[in-house]
Tab-separated table of C-alpha atoms in Angstrom:
chain	number	residue	atom	x	y	z
A	1	UNK	CA	105.855	143.169	88.371
A	2	UNK	CA	105.365	144.039	92.052
A	3	UNK	CA	101.711	142.972	91.839
A	4	UNK	CA	102.742	139.621	90.356
A	5	UNK	CA	105.214	139.082	93.200
A	6	UNK	CA	102.562	139.966	95.767
A	7	UNK	CA	100.104	137.524	94.190
A	8	UNK	CA	102.766	134.820	94.205
A	9	UNK	CA	103.569	135.438	97.890
A	10	UNK	CA	99.854	135.430	98.808
A	11	UNK	CA	99.271	132.191	96.855
A	12	UNK	CA	102.185	130.481	98.605
A	13	UNK	CA	100.916	131.699	101.982
A	14	UNK	CA	97.424	130.375	101.320
A	15	UNK	CA	98.851	127.053	100.120
A	16	UNK	CA	100.862	126.676	103.350
A	17	UNK	CA	97.787	127.476	105.460
A	18	UNK	CA	95.628	125.046	103.491
A	19	UNK	CA	98.188	122.205	103.469
A	20	UNK	CA	97.711	120.860	107.035
A	21	UNK	CA	93.915	121.028	106.715
A	22	UNK	CA	93.959	119.105	103.417
A	23	UNK	CA	96.272	116.434	104.833
A	24	UNK	CA	94.195	116.137	107.999
A	25	UNK	CA	90.970	115.856	106.002
A	26	UNK	CA	92.456	113.191	103.700
A	27	UNK	CA	93.776	111.217	106.664
A	28	UNK	CA	90.378	111.287	108.387
A	29	UNK	CA	88.626	110.199	105.185
A	30	UNK	CA	90.989	107.214	104.757
A	31	UNK	CA	90.482	106.147	108.366
A	32	UNK	CA	86.699	106.498	108.060
A	33	UNK	CA	86.614	104.421	104.848
A	34	UNK	CA	88.747	101.752	106.470
A	35	UNK	CA	86.510	101.608	109.570
A	36	UNK	CA	83.363	101.395	107.429
A	37	UNK	CA	84.783	98.499	105.386
A	38	UNK	CA	85.779	96.580	108.503
A	39	UNK	CA	82.421	97.218	110.190
A	40	UNK	CA	80.498	96.136	107.082
A	41	UNK	CA	82.494	92.921	106.868
A	42	UNK	CA	82.044	92.134	110.572
A	43	UNK	CA	78.320	92.913	110.368
A	44	UNK	CA	77.927	90.538	107.402
A	45	UNK	CA	79.691	87.713	109.241
A	46	UNK	CA	77.745	88.240	112.478
A	47	UNK	CA	74.445	88.466	110.590
A	48	UNK	CA	75.170	85.305	108.593
A	49	UNK	CA	76.189	83.327	111.667
A	50	UNK	CA	73.208	84.661	113.647
A	51	UNK	CA	70.661	83.685	110.985
A	52	UNK	CA	72.171	80.249	110.493
A	53	UNK	CA	72.351	79.676	114.262
A	54	UNK	CA	68.671	80.559	114.669
A	55	UNK	CA	67.751	78.182	111.855
A	56	UNK	CA	69.779	75.393	113.444
A	57	UNK	CA	68.020	75.877	116.789
A	58	UNK	CA	64.612	75.853	115.109
A	59	UNK	CA	65.329	72.765	113.042
A	60	UNK	CA	66.890	70.917	115.957
A	61	UNK	CA	63.773	71.675	117.980
A	62	UNK	CA	61.745	69.977	115.245
A	63	UNK	CA	64.228	67.109	115.096
A	64	UNK	CA	65.463	67.900	111.593
A	65	UNK	CA	68.969	66.696	112.420
A	66	UNK	CA	70.152	66.185	108.804
A	67	UNK	CA	69.259	69.748	107.902
A	68	UNK	CA	70.841	70.976	111.105
A	69	UNK	CA	74.060	69.277	110.089
A	70	UNK	CA	73.906	70.929	106.690
A	71	UNK	CA	73.421	74.333	108.293
A	72	UNK	CA	76.307	73.636	110.660
A	73	UNK	CA	78.450	72.906	107.650
A	74	UNK	CA	77.340	76.167	106.053
A	75	UNK	CA	78.450	78.056	109.140
A	76	UNK	CA	81.842	76.363	108.897
A	77	UNK	CA	82.054	77.322	105.213
A	78	UNK	CA	81.208	80.945	105.997
A	79	UNK	CA	83.912	80.927	108.669
A	80	UNK	CA	86.469	79.516	106.255
A	81	UNK	CA	85.500	82.070	103.596
A	82	UNK	CA	85.761	84.915	106.093
A	83	UNK	CA	89.161	83.691	107.249
A	84	UNK	CA	90.396	83.362	103.662
A	85	UNK	CA	89.182	86.871	102.792
A	86	UNK	CA	90.835	88.415	105.850
A	87	UNK	CA	94.094	86.506	105.422
A	88	UNK	CA	94.283	87.423	101.734
A	89	UNK	CA	93.975	91.135	102.502
A	90	UNK	CA	96.405	90.825	105.396
A	91	UNK	CA	98.983	89.011	103.250
A	92	UNK	CA	98.703	91.615	100.476
A	93	UNK	CA	99.096	94.404	103.034
A	94	UNK	CA	102.191	92.750	104.511
A	95	UNK	CA	103.774	92.308	101.063
A	96	UNK	CA	103.133	95.934	100.075
A	97	UNK	CA	104.404	97.220	103.428
A	98	UNK	CA	107.565	95.116	103.166
A	99	UNK	CA	108.287	96.241	99.591
A	100	UNK	CA	107.774	99.914	100.394
A	101	UNK	CA	109.990	99.624	103.478
A	102	UNK	CA	112.756	98.046	101.373
A	103	UNK	CA	112.324	100.809	98.767
A	104	UNK	CA	112.581	103.516	101.428
A	105	UNK	CA	115.688	101.982	102.999
A	106	UNK	CA	117.355	101.692	99.584
A	107	UNK	CA	116.564	105.342	98.815
A	108	UNK	CA	118.075	106.432	102.145
A	109	UNK	CA	121.186	104.348	101.510
A	110	UNK	CA	121.674	105.721	97.982
A	111	UNK	CA	121.275	109.339	99.103
A	112	UNK	CA	123.729	108.807	101.988
A	113	UNK	CA	126.321	107.192	99.713
A	114	UNK	CA	126.069	109.931	97.081
A	115	UNK	CA	126.326	112.730	99.643
A	116	UNK	CA	129.364	110.996	101.194
A	117	UNK	CA	131.119	110.846	97.811
A	118	UNK	CA	130.311	114.476	97.016
A	119	UNK	CA	131.443	115.626	100.478
A	120	UNK	CA	134.956	114.186	100.310
A	121	UNK	CA	135.769	115.161	96.749
A	122	UNK	CA	136.775	118.771	96.023
A	123	UNK	CA	137.976	118.520	92.436
A	124	UNK	CA	136.189	117.811	89.150
A	125	UNK	CA	134.381	114.613	90.056
A	126	UNK	CA	134.090	113.602	86.407
A	127	UNK	CA	137.838	112.868	86.426
A	128	UNK	CA	137.592	110.803	89.587
A	129	UNK	CA	137.403	107.032	89.910
A	130	UNK	CA	134.146	107.630	91.806
A	131	UNK	CA	132.519	109.233	88.747
A	132	UNK	CA	130.530	106.206	87.562
A	133	UNK	CA	129.452	105.238	91.073
A	134	UNK	CA	128.262	108.776	91.829
A	135	UNK	CA	126.329	108.960	88.561
A	136	UNK	CA	124.781	105.553	89.145
A	137	UNK	CA	123.611	106.621	92.617
A	138	UNK	CA	122.235	109.938	91.358
A	139	UNK	CA	120.191	108.415	88.540
A	140	UNK	CA	119.018	105.575	90.780
A	141	UNK	CA	117.699	108.153	93.245
A	142	UNK	CA	115.873	110.391	90.781
A	143	UNK	CA	114.279	107.526	88.823
A	144	UNK	CA	112.831	106.076	92.027
A	145	UNK	CA	110.883	109.223	92.834
A	146	UNK	CA	107.674	110.380	91.184
A	147	UNK	CA	108.437	113.690	89.451
A	148	UNK	CA	105.524	113.893	86.999
A	149	UNK	CA	101.922	114.682	87.817
A	150	UNK	CA	99.119	113.203	85.743
A	151	UNK	CA	95.538	113.979	86.663
A	152	UNK	CA	93.359	110.982	87.506
A	153	UNK	CA	89.634	111.724	87.226
A	154	UNK	CA	88.856	108.802	89.554
A	155	UNK	CA	90.668	110.437	92.471
A	156	UNK	CA	89.105	112.884	94.916
A	157	UNK	CA	90.241	116.517	95.031
A	158	UNK	CA	92.126	115.847	98.266
A	159	UNK	CA	93.961	112.889	96.723
A	160	UNK	CA	94.925	114.945	93.670
A	161	UNK	CA	96.230	117.746	95.929
A	162	UNK	CA	98.276	115.178	97.836
A	163	UNK	CA	99.771	113.812	94.592
A	164	UNK	CA	100.659	117.323	93.411
A	165	UNK	CA	102.398	118.054	96.711
A	166	UNK	CA	104.329	114.801	96.413
A	167	UNK	CA	105.624	115.733	92.948
A	168	UNK	CA	106.654	119.231	94.105
A	169	UNK	CA	108.391	117.815	97.186
A	170	UNK	CA	110.283	115.219	95.128
A	171	UNK	CA	111.345	117.739	92.503
A	172	UNK	CA	112.700	120.135	95.118
A	173	UNK	CA	114.765	117.404	96.782
A	174	UNK	CA	116.159	116.269	93.430
A	175	UNK	CA	116.968	119.826	92.283
A	176	UNK	CA	118.976	120.617	95.420
A	177	UNK	CA	120.828	117.316	95.075
A	178	UNK	CA	121.435	118.099	91.397
A	179	UNK	CA	122.793	121.569	92.217
A	180	UNK	CA	125.118	120.101	94.864
A	181	UNK	CA	126.374	117.472	92.417
A	182	UNK	CA	127.001	120.142	89.755
A	183	UNK	CA	128.798	122.317	92.292
A	184	UNK	CA	131.104	119.409	93.139
A	185	UNK	CA	131.889	118.837	89.460
A	186	UNK	CA	129.620	115.901	88.628
A	187	UNK	CA	128.003	116.253	85.208
A	188	UNK	CA	124.476	114.860	85.492
A	189	UNK	CA	121.046	115.697	84.060
A	190	UNK	CA	117.552	115.925	85.490
A	191	UNK	CA	114.765	113.626	84.315
A	192	UNK	CA	112.249	116.482	84.101
A	193	UNK	CA	112.080	120.099	82.919
A	194	UNK	CA	111.123	122.772	85.433
A	195	UNK	CA	113.106	125.963	84.913
A	196	UNK	CA	110.819	127.910	87.226
A	197	UNK	CA	111.379	125.533	90.153
A	198	UNK	CA	115.149	125.422	89.521
A	199	UNK	CA	115.272	129.226	89.531
A	200	UNK	CA	113.204	129.296	92.717
A	201	UNK	CA	115.617	126.869	94.429
A	202	UNK	CA	118.641	128.876	93.274
A	203	UNK	CA	117.092	132.038	94.718
A	204	UNK	CA	116.607	130.279	98.051
A	205	UNK	CA	120.268	129.208	97.998
A	206	UNK	CA	121.411	132.781	97.276
A	207	UNK	CA	119.740	133.896	100.517
A	208	UNK	CA	121.958	131.534	102.524
A	209	UNK	CA	125.486	132.737	103.234
A	210	UNK	CA	127.401	129.527	103.909
A	211	UNK	CA	129.072	126.785	101.895
A	212	UNK	CA	127.344	123.484	101.108
A	213	UNK	CA	123.924	125.137	101.292
A	214	UNK	CA	122.801	122.816	98.474
A	215	UNK	CA	123.782	119.822	100.615
A	216	UNK	CA	121.826	121.123	103.617
A	217	UNK	CA	118.701	121.865	101.601
A	218	UNK	CA	118.870	118.511	99.781
A	219	UNK	CA	119.135	116.558	103.040
A	220	UNK	CA	116.271	118.555	104.572
A	221	UNK	CA	114.002	117.835	101.601
A	222	UNK	CA	114.888	114.141	101.502
A	223	UNK	CA	114.260	113.888	105.243
A	224	UNK	CA	110.741	115.208	104.645
A	225	UNK	CA	110.272	112.551	101.944
A	226	UNK	CA	111.456	109.813	104.324
A	227	UNK	CA	109.063	110.930	107.061
A	228	UNK	CA	106.119	111.264	104.665
A	229	UNK	CA	106.652	107.823	103.110
A	230	UNK	CA	107.196	106.190	106.499
A	231	UNK	CA	103.963	107.735	107.772
A	232	UNK	CA	102.149	106.281	104.743
A	233	UNK	CA	103.713	102.868	105.353
A	234	UNK	CA	102.607	102.842	108.992
A	235	UNK	CA	99.111	103.927	107.909
A	236	UNK	CA	98.885	101.044	105.448
A	237	UNK	CA	100.116	98.564	108.051
A	238	UNK	CA	97.441	99.540	110.600
């Protein structure tokens, strides 16, 4: 049993050491891919304009004005196409960024409202007039977070590690919120099964000798989620 505990502690330690390196590597890879795509696009446009410009000069020198006009039109078409391509990507990026920002703000608002209701009520919340509102907020929160991991063979190892970490992070935040809600007398259920993680969270709470430890841990975990999502949003907007 002691050996199993030691292995578990060592595995967690290695995971914590590896985590910043994996995130840093993934971030660098995304930035590199983005730079390569932009450079390739710019190179294509410059090359196309350069070739067409040289042809125009040559044909104008030989007094082939009609053909020169055609080539000038082609340059204009390439410019329009390039502008359309860039604007389309930019518009999509703006839409996605806006939607994710709205989603994040709604999540923050729901968590704040639920915590506020749980804080002020000391009796069995299921007999309170706030029961339905509290339940609605709780289920809205947990259904808006990804709590299930499904392997995608098209993703890189780093991306899969990032997705696993996201699921673990979301589950921990939800579990602490769930335990706080239960402690305050609100009967709710989780949308996933993870007895091991629940037991792990309860053990962490038992180490803390003050009231509302569940509240503190829940807010800490959700704050990490907010920061992580906001960092992703800013990365997508760049």
